[in-house]
Tab-separated table of C-alpha atoms in Angstrom:
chain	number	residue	atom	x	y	z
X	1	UNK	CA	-11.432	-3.089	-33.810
X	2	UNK	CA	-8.237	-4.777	-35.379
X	3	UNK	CA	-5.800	-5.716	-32.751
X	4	UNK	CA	-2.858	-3.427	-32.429
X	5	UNK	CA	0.649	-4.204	-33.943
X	6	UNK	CA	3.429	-2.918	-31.861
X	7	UNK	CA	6.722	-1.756	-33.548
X	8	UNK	CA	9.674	-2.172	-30.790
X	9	UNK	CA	12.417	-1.137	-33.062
X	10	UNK	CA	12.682	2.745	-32.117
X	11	UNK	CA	12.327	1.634	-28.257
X	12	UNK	CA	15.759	1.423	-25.749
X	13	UNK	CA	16.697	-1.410	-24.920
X	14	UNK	CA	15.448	-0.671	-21.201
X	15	UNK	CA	11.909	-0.170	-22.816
X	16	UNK	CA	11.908	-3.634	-24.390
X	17	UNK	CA	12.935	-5.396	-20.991
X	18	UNK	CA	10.544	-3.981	-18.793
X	19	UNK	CA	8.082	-6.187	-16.900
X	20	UNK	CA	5.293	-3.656	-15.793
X	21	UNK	CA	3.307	-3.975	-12.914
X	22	UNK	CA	-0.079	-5.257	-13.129
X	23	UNK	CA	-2.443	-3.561	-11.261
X	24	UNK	CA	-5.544	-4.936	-9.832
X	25	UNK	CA	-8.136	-5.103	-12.036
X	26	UNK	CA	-10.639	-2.427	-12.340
X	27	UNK	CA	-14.002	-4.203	-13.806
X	28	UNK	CA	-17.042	-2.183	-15.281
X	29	UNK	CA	-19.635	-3.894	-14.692
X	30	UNK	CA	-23.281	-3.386	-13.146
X	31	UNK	CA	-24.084	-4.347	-9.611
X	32	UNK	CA	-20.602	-5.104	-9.258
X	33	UNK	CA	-19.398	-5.676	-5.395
X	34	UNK	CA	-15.361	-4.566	-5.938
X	35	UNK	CA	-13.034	-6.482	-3.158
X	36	UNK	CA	-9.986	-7.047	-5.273
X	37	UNK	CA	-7.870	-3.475	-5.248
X	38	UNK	CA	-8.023	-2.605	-1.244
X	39	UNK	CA	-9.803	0.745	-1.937
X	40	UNK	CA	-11.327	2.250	1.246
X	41	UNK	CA	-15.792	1.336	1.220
X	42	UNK	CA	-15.761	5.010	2.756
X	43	UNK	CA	-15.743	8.250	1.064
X	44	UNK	CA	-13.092	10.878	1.644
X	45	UNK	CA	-13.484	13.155	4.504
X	46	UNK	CA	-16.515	15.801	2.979
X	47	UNK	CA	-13.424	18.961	3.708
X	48	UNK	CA	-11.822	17.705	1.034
X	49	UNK	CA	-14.060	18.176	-1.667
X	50	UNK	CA	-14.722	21.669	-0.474
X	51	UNK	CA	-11.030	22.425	-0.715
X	52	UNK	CA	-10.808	21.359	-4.268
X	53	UNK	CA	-14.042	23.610	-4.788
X	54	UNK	CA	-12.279	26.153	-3.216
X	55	UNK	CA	-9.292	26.376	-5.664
X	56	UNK	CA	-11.704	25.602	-8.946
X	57	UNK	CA	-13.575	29.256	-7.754
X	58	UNK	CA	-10.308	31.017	-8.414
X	59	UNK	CA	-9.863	29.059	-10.949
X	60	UNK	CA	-8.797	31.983	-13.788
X	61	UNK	CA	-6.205	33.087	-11.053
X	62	UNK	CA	-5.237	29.745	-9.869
X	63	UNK	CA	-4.836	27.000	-12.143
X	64	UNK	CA	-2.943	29.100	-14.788
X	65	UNK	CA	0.362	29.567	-12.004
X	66	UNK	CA	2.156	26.036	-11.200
X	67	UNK	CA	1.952	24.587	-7.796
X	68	UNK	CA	4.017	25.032	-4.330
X	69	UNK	CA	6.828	22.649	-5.959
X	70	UNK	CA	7.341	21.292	-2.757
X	71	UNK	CA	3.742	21.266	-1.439
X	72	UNK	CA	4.679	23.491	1.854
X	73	UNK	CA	1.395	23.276	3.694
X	74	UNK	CA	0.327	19.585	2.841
X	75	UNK	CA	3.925	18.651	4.418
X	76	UNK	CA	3.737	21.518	7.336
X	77	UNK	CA	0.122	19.758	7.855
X	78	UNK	CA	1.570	16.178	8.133
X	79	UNK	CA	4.457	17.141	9.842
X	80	UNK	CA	2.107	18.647	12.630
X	81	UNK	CA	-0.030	15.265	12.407
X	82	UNK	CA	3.435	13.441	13.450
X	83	UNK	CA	4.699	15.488	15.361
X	84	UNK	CA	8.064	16.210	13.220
X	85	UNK	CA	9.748	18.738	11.436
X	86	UNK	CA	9.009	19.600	8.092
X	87	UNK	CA	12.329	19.019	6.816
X	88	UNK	CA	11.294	15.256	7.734
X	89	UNK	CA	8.376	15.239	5.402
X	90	UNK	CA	8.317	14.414	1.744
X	91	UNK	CA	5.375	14.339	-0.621
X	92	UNK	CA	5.153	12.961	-4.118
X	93	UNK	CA	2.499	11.240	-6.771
X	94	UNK	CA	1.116	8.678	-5.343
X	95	UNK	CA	3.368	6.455	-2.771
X	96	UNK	CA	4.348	4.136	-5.875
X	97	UNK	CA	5.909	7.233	-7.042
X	98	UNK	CA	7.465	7.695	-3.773
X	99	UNK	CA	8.804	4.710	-4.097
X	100	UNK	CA	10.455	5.182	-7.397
X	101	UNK	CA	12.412	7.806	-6.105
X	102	UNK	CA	13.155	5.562	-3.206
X	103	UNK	CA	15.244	2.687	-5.195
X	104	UNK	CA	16.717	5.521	-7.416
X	105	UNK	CA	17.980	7.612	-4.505
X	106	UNK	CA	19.571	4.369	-2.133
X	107	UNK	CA	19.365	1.140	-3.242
X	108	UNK	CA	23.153	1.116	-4.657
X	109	UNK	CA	23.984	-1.150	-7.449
X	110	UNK	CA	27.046	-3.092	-5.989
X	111	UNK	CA	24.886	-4.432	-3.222
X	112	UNK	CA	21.441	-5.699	-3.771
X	113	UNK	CA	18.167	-4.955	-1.942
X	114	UNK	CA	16.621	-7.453	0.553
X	115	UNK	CA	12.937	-7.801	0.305
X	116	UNK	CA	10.424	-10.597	1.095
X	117	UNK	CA	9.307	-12.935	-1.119
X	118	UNK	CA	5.748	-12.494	-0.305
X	119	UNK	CA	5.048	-9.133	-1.025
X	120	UNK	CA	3.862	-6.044	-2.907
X	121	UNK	CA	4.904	-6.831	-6.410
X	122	UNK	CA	5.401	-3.621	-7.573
X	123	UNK	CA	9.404	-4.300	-5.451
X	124	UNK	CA	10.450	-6.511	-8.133
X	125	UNK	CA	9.563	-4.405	-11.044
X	126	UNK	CA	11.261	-1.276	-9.711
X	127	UNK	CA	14.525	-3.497	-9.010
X	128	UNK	CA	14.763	-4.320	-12.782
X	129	UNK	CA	13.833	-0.945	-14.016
X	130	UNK	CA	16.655	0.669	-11.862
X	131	UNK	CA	18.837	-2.728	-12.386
X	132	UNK	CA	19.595	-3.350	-9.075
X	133	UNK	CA	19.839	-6.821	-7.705
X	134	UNK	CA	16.920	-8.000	-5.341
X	135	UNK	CA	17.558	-10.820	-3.337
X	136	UNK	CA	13.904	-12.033	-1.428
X	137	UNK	CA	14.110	-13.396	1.602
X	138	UNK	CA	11.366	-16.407	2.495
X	139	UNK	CA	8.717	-15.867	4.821
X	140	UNK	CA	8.535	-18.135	7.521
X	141	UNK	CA	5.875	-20.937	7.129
X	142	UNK	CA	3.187	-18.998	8.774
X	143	UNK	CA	4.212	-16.268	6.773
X	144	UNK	CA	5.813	-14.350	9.679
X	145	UNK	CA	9.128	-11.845	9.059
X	146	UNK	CA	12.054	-13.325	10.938
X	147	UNK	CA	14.991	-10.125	10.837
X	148	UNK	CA	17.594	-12.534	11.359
X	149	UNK	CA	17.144	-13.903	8.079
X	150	UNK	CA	18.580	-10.183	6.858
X	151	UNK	CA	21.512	-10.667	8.056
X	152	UNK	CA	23.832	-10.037	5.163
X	153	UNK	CA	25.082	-7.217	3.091
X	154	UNK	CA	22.731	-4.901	1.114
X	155	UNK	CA	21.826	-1.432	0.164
X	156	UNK	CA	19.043	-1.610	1.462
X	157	UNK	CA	15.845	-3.157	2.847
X	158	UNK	CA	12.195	-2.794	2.136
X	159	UNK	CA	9.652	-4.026	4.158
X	160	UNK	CA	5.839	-3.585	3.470
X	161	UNK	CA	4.058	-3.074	6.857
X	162	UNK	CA	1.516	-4.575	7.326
X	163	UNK	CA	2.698	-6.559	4.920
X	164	UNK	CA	0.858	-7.314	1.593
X	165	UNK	CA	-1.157	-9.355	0.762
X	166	UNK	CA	-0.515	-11.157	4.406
X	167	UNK	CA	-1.893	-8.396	6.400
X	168	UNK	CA	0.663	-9.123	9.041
X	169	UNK	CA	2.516	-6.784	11.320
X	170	UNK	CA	6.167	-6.535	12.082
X	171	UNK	CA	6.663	-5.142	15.503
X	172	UNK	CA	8.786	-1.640	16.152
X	173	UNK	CA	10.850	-3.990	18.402
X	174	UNK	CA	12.148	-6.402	15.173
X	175	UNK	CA	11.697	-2.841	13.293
X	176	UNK	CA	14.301	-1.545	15.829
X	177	UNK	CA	16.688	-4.630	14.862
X	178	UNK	CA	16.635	-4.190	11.083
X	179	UNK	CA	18.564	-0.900	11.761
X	180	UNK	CA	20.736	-1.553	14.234
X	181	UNK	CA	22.028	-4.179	12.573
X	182	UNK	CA	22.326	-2.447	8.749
X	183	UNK	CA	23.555	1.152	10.089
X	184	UNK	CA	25.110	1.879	6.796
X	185	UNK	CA	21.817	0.640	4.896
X	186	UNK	CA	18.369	2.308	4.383
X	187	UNK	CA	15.264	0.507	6.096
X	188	UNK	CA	12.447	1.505	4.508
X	189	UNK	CA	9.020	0.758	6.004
X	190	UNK	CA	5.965	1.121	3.399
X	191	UNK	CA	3.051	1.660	5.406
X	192	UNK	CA	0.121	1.942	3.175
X	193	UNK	CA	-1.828	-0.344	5.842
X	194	UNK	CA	-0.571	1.068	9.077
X	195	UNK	CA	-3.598	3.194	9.974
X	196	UNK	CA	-5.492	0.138	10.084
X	197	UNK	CA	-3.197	-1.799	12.341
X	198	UNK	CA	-4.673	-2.323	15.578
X	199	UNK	CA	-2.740	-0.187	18.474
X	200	UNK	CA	-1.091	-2.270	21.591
X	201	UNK	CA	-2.782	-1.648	24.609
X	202	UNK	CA	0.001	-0.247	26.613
X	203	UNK	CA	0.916	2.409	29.273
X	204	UNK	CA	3.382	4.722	27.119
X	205	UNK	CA	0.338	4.855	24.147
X	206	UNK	CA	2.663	3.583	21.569
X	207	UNK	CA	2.060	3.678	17.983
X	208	UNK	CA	2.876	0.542	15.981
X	209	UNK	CA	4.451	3.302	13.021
X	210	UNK	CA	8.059	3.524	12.195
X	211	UNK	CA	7.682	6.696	12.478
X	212	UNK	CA	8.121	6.916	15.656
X	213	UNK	CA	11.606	5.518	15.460
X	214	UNK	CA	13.391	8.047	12.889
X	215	UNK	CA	14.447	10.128	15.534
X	216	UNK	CA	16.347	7.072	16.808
X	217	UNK	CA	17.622	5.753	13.698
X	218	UNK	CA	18.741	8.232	10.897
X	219	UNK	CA	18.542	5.104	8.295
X	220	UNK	CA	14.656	4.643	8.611
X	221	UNK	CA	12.753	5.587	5.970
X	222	UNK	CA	8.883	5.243	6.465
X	223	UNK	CA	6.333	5.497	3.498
X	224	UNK	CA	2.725	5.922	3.419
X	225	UNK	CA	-0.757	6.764	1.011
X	226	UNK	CA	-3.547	8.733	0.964
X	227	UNK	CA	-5.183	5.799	-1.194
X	228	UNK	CA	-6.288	3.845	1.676
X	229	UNK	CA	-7.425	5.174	5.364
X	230	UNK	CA	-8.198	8.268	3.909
X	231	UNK	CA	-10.268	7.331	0.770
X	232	UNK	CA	-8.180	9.037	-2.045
X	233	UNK	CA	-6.356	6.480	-4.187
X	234	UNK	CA	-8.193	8.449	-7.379
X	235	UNK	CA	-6.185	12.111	-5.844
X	236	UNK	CA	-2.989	10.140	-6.398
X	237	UNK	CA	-1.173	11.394	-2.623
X	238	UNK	CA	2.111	9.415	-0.817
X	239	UNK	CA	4.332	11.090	1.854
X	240	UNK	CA	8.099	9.594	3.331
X	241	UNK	CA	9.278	10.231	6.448
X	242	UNK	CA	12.724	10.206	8.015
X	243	UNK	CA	15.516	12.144	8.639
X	244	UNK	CA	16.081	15.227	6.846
X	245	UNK	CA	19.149	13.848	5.023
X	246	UNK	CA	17.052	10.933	3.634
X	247	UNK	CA	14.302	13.698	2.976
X	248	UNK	CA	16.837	15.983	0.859
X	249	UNK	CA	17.955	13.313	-1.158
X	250	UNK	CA	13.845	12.324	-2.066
X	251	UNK	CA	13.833	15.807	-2.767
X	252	UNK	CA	16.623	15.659	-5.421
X	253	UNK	CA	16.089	13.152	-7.326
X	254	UNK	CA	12.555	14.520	-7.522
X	255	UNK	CA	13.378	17.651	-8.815
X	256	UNK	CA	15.886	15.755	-11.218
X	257	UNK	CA	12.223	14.018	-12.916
X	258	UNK	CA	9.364	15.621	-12.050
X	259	UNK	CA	9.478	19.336	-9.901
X	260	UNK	CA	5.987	19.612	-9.931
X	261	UNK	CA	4.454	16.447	-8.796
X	262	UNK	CA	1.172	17.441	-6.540
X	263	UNK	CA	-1.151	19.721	-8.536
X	264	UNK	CA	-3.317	22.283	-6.958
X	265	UNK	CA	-6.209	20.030	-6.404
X	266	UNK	CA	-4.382	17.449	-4.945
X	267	UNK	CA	-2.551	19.770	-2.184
X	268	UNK	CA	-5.621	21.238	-1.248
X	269	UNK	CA	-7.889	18.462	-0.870
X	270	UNK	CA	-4.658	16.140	0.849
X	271	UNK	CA	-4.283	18.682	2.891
X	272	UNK	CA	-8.265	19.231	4.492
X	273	UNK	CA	-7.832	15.276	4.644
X	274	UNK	CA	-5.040	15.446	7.475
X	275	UNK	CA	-7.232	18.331	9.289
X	276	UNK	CA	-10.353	16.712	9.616
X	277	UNK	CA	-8.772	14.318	12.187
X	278	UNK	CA	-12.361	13.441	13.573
X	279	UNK	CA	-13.815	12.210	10.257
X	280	UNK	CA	-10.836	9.963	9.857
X	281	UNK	CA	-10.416	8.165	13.168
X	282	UNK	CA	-14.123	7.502	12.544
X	283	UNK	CA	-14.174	5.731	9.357
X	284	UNK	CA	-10.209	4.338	10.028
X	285	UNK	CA	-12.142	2.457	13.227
X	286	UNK	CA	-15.615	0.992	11.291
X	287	UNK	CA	-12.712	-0.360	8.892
X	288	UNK	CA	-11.026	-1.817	11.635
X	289	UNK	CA	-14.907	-3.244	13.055
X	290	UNK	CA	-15.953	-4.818	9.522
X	291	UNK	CA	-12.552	-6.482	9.479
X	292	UNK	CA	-13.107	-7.688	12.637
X	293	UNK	CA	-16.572	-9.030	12.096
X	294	UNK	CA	-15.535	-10.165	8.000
X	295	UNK	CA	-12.542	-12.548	10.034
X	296	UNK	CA	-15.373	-13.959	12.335
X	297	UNK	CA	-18.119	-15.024	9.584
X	298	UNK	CA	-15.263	-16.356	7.416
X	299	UNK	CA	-13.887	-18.201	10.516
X	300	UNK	CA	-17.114	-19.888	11.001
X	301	UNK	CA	-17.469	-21.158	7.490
X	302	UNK	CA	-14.341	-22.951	7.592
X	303	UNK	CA	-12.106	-20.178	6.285
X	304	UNK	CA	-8.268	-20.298	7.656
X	305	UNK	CA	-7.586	-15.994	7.915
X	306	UNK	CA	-4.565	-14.759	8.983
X	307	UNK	CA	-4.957	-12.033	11.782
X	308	UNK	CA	-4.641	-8.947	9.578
X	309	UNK	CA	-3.990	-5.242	10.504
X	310	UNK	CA	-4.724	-4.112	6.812
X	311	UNK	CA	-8.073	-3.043	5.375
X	312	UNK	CA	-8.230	-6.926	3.967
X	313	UNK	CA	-8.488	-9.861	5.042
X	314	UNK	CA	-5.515	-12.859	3.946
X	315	UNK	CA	-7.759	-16.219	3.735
X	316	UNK	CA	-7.932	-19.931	3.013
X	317	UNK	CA	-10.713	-21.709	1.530
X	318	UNK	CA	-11.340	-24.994	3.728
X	319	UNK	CA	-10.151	-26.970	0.477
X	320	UNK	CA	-7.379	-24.850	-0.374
X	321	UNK	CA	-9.729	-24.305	-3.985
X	322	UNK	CA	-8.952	-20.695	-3.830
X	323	UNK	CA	-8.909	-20.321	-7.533
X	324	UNK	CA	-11.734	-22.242	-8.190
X	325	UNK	CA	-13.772	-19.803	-5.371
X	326	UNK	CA	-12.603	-16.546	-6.677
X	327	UNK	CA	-14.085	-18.106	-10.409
X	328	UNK	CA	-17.654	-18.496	-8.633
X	329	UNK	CA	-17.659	-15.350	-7.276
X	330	UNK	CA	-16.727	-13.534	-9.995
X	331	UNK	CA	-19.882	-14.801	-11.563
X	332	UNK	CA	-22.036	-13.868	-8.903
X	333	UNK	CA	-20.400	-10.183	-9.236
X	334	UNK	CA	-18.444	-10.194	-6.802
X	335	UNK	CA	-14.531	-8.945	-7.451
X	336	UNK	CA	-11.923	-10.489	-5.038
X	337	UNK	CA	-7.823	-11.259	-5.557
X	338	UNK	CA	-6.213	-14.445	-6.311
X	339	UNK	CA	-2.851	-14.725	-6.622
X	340	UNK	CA	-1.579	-17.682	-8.774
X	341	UNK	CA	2.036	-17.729	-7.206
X	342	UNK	CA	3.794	-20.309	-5.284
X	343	UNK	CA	2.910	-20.789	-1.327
X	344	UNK	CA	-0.123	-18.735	-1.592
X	345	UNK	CA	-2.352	-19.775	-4.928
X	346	UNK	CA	-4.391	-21.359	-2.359
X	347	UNK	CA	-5.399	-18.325	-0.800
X	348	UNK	CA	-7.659	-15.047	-1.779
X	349	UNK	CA	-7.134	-11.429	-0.745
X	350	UNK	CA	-10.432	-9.965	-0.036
X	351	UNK	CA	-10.620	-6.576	0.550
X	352	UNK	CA	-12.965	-5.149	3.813
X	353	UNK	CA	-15.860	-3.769	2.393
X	354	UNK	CA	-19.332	-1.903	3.375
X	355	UNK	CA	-21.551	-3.891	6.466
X	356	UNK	CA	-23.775	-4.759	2.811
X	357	UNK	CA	-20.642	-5.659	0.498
X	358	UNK	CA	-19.375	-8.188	2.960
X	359	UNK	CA	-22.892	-9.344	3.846
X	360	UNK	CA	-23.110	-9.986	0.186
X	361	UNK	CA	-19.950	-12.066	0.627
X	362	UNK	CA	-20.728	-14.274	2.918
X	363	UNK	CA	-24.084	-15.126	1.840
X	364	UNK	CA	-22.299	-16.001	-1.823
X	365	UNK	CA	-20.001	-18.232	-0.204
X	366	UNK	CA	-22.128	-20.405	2.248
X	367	UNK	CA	-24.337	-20.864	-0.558
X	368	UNK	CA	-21.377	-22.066	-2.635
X	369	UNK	CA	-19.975	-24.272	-0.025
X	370	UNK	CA	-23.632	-25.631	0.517
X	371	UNK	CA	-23.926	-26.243	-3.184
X	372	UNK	CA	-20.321	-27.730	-3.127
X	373	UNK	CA	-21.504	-30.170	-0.380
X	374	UNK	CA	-24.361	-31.350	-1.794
X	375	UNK	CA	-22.587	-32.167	-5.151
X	376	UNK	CA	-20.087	-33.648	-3.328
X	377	UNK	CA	-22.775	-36.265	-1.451
């Protein structure tokens, strides 16, 4: 196949500046053991294929009309799950999409958007293709968020939480902080990771989501996916939640793009997802076991990992060669993320996989370290 020639001279100006987002790579190959994109090593809850079955049998009567534009019982479901209003719940394409509609609806253009520098990269590339100014703020060395570095004027501040690819957790006390101190600014809190984040031990049961603080603070904004605790990055689900001003203005700017986001399919089987709250604190916990057991065996081969509350697992080679170990995997089969940016290209982001995926794992690595050793003698 000849390579294709692309013609830029009908495209806007906006079209030729863009710097897309890269996704993580999606391999075809056989045998392959995938820990690069974060995707959940469980399948979805078994309701939600039944729902989707459901709708396909009235197909002839359902599937001509549109969808509920403003999917009514996946956000009446959620905002039972949270315990809020529905007026407080917003749905839309995917969270990525959610997050478009974030930067468009309140990151202003006179004042620019704080974000960290070490983060989900997809924060940069909406900033230029809204052109609004994003000013990142350094991680401490141990890649810790300190809010008194955000102490200046902005729009608005987002804050991936756990934080990726780190897998650290901010506390609802420095949470708290952020919007106290920016009244007049939105805080938004992406929590794709949250459900993985480990829950303090604590008389009052607290939950370490923001969403628990949007009754208290009308500028918190708190986002979240279907694509990762609940096993349905391919149904394309995210939800915001905050006060119903915030939650209007989503709406708007939605309806100014795309009216119908959530098809049929997607409502339905989103919606048996939420229900079956038994299938999901199940598989959300064996996550939160392999991680636990992944950050031991990698511990005892040398490996520096930061204490994650993600589904993945933040790590340092004993040489710092993380490059050079994601290379040898890769041609054992096995898929994991290297980042080739400054203060972390020494690290990898390995996603938590099945008990047999990250047996596979470690057994490729102590044989490469043993190999290394020997060569190195």
């Amino acid at each position: 196949m000849s390579e294709l020639k692309i013609d830029t001279r009908l495209w806007s100006s906006k079209a030729r500046n863009l710097s897309p987002y890269t996704p993580g790579e999606q391999p075809q190959h056989d045998n392959l053991c995938k820990l690069n994109t974060n995707e959940n090593p469980f399948p979805p809850s078994p309701k939600v294929g039944q729902a989707i079955a459901k709708v396909l049998e009235r197909q002839a009567d359902d599937l001509r009309l549109y969808p509920a534009p403003e999917s009514d019982e996946l956000r009446s479901a959620l905002a039972g799950l949270y315990n809020l209003d529905v007026n407080q719940v917003f749905v839309g394409n995917g969270s990525d999409e959610v997050l478009a509609l974030v930067f468009a609806s309140f990151f202003l253009k006179e004042r620019p958007v704080l974000a960290p520098d070490i983060s989900y990269s997809f924060y940069p590339v909406y900033a230029h293709t809204f052109g609004i100014e994003l000013v990142q703020i350094a991680l401490e060395a141990d890649f810790s968020l300190s809010p008194d570095a955000y102490r200046q004027p902005c729009s608005g501040i987002i804050i991936a939480n756990p934080n990726a690819p780190t897998g650290l957790l901010l506390s609802l006390a420095d949470i708290s902080k952020l919007a106290s101190e920016h009244s007049n600014s939105v805080i938004v809190i992406d929590e794709a990771y949250i459900d993985f984040a480990q829950i303090e031990a604590d008389s009052s049961g607290t939950t370490v989501s923001a969403i628990s603080l949007i009754n208290d603070y009308d500028n918190i904004l708190v986002t979240q996916t279907f694509s990762k605790s609940r096993s349905l990055a391919g149904l394309r689900v995210g939800m915001a939640f905050g006060n119903a001003s915030l939650i209007e203005a989503l709406t708007r700017m939605k309806n100014s793009f795309n009216s119908y986001p959530l098809d049929k399919l997607a409502q339905a089987g989103a919606t048996a997802s939420v229900l079956d709250v038994e299938y999901f604190e199940k598989t959300r916990q064996q996550v939160i076991d392999l991680r636990e057991s992944l950050t031991a065996d990698l511990v005892a081969l040398d490996y520096k990992v930061l204490p994650s509350h993600a589904n993945f697992v933040f790590v340092r080679p004993k040489e710092g060669n993380a490059s050079a170990v994601a290379s040898a995997l890769r041609e054992q089969g096995i898929i994991v993320r290297h980042f080739d940016k400054p203060r972390i290209n020494e690290y990898l982001r390995i996603t938590v996989g099945t008990a047999e995926q990250n047996e596979r794992l470690i057994d490729a690595l102590t044989t490469l370290h043993a190999d290394t050793e020997v060569t190195a003698d």
